[in-house]
Coordinates of C-alpha atoms in Angstrom, one line a residue:
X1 CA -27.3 22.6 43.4
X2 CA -29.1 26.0 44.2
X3 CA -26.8 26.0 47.4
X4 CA -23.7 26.9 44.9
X5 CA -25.7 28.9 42.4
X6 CA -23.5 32.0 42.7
X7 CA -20.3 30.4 44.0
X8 CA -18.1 31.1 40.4
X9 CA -19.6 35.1 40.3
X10 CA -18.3 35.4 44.2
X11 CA -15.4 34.1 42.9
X12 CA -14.3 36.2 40.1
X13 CA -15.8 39.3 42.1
X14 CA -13.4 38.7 45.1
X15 CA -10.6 36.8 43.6
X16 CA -8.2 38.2 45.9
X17 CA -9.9 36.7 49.4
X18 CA -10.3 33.2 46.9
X19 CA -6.7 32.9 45.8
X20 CA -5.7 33.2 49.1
X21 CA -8.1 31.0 50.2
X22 CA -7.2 28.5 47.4
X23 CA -3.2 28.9 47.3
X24 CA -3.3 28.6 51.5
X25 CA -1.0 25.3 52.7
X26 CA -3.7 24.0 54.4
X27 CA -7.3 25.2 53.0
X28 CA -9.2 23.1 55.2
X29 CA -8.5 24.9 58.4
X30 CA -9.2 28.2 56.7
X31 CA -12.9 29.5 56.8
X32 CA -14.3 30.0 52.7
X33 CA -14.9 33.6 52.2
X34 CA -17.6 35.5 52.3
X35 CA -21.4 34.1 53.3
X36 CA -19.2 30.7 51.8
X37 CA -18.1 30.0 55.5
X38 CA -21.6 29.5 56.3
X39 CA -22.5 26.2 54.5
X40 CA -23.0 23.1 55.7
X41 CA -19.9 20.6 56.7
X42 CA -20.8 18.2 53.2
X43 CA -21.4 21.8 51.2
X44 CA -18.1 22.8 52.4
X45 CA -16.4 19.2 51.7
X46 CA -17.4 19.6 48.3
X47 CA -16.5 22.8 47.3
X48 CA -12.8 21.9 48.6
X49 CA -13.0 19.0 46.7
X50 CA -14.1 20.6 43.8
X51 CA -10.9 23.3 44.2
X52 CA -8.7 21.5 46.5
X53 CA -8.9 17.5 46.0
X54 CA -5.0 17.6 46.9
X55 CA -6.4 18.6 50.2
X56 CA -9.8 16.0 50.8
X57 CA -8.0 13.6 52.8
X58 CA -7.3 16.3 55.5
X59 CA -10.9 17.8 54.9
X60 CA -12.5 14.6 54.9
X61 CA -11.2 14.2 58.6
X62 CA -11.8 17.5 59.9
X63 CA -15.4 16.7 58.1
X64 CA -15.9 13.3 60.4
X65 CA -14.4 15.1 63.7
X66 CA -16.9 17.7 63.2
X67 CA -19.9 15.8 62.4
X68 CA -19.8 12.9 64.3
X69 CA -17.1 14.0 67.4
X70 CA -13.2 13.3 68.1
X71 CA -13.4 9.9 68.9
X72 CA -13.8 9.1 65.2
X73 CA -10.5 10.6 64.2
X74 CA -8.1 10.2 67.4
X75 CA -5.9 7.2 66.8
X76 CA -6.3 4.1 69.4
X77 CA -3.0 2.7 71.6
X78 CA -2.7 -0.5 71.5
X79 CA -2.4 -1.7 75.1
X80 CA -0.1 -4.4 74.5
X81 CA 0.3 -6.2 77.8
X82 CA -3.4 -6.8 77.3
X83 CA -3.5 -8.4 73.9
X84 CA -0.2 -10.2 75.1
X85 CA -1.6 -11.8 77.8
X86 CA -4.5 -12.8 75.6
X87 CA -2.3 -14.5 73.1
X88 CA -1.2 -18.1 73.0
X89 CA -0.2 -20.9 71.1
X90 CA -3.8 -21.2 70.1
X91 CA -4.3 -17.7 70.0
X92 CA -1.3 -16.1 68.1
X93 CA -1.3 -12.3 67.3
X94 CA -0.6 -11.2 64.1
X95 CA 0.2 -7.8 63.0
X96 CA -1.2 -5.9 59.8
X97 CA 1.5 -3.2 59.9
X98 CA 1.8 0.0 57.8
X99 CA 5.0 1.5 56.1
X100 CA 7.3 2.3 58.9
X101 CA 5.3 0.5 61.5
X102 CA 7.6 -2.2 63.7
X103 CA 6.4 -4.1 66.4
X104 CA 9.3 -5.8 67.7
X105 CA 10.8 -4.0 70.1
X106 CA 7.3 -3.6 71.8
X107 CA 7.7 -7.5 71.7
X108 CA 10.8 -7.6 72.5
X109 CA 9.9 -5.3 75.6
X110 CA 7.1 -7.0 76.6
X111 CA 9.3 -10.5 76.2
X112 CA 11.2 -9.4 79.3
X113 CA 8.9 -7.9 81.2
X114 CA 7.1 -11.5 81.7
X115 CA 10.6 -13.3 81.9
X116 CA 10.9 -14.4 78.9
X117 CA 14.6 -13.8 78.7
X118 CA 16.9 -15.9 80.5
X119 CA 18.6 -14.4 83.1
X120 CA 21.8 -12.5 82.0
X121 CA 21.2 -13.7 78.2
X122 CA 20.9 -11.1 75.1
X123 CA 18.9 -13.8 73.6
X124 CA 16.0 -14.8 74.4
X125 CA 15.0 -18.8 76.1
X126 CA 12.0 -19.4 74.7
X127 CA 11.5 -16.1 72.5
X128 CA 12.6 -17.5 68.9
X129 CA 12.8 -15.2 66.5
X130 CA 12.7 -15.9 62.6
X131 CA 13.5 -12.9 60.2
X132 CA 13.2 -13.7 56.5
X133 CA 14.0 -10.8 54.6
X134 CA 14.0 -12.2 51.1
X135 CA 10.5 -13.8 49.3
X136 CA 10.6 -17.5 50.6
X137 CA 11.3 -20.2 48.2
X138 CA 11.1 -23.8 49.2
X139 CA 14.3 -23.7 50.8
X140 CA 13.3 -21.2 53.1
X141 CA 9.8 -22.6 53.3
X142 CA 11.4 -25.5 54.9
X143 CA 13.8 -23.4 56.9
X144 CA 10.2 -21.9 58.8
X145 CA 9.1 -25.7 59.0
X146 CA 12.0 -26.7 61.0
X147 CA 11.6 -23.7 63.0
X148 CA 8.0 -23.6 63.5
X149 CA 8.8 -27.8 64.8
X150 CA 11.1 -26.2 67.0
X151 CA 8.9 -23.6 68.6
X152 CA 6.1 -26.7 69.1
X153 CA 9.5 -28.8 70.9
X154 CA 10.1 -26.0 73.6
X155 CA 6.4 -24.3 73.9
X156 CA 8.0 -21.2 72.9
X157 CA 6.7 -18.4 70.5
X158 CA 7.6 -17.5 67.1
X159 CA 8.1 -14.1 65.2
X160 CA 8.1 -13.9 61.5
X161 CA 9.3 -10.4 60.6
X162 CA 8.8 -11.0 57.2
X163 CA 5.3 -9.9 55.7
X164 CA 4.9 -12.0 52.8
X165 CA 4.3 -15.3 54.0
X166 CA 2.5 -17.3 51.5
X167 CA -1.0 -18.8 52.4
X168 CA 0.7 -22.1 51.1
X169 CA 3.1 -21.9 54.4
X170 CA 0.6 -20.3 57.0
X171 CA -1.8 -23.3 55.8
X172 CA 1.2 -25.9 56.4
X173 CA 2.2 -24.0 59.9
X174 CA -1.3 -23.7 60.9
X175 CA -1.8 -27.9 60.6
X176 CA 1.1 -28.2 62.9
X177 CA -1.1 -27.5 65.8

């Protein structure tokens, strides 16, 4: 720990250029003060973890970008006529969504863009769509049943908005097949 050895006496002896430092909205993209701004990325990450962990998350990126290059922190597109086209009854696509995150109206997009709708309709021909917005119980269980038979009937495709399937139901909907 020698490369911190003096890091608290530079801190009371220039308190000023360290509060501002510290008290910045976004420490991470300031430099540290002093000979400070000339450690190593991991020396830096941990002395902004040790005086701003509120702020690591943001650090921790900037850390990764600079060490091992942009590609590491740039968010991927999906490309979703690809994965569409890729998908089928045997190969469904799921979804692992975050708060905020809705795929439907790429689906929904992509539905009519391979003529999935029927001409003049504003509902899809063979685009079911089940959204379950309450937990399911058995009466809903059987609800998907009757529409997952359905969707098997007219070689269509089916949507469940709702995230909390049980593994009970995927298990009975997988066996379908």
């Amino acid at each position: 720990m020698e490369e911190f050895c003096n890091l608290d006496r530079d801190i009371e002896g220039s308190a000023k250029s360290w509060k501002k430092f510290v008290e910045s909205e976004c420490p991470e993209k300031e430099k540290f003060p002093q000979e400070w701004k000339n450690k190593t990325a991991l020396q830096r990450l941990c002395m902004m973890r040790a005086m701003r962990p509120d702020r690591m998350t943001y650090a921790m990126r900037d850390f990764v970008e600079e060490t091992l290059g942009s590609k590491y922190v740039v968010g991927r597109t999906l490309d979703f006529a690809t994965s569409f086209e890729e998908s089928g009854p045997a190969t469904p696509m799921f979804f692992i969504l975050s708060p905020g995150v809705n795929p439907l109206k790429d689906v929904e997009n992509q539905g009519e863009k391979v003529s999935l709708w029927g001409q003049g309709c504003s509902s899809p021909m063979h685009f079911y769509y089940l959204h379950l917005s309450v937990s399911l119980f058995q009466i809903q269980g059987s609800l998907c049943n009757t529409c997952h038979l359905l969707i098997i009937q007219k070689s269509g495709s089916l949507l469940y908005q709702y995230q909390g399937i049980i593994a009970r139901e995927r298990t009975a909907l997988g066996s379908r097949r």
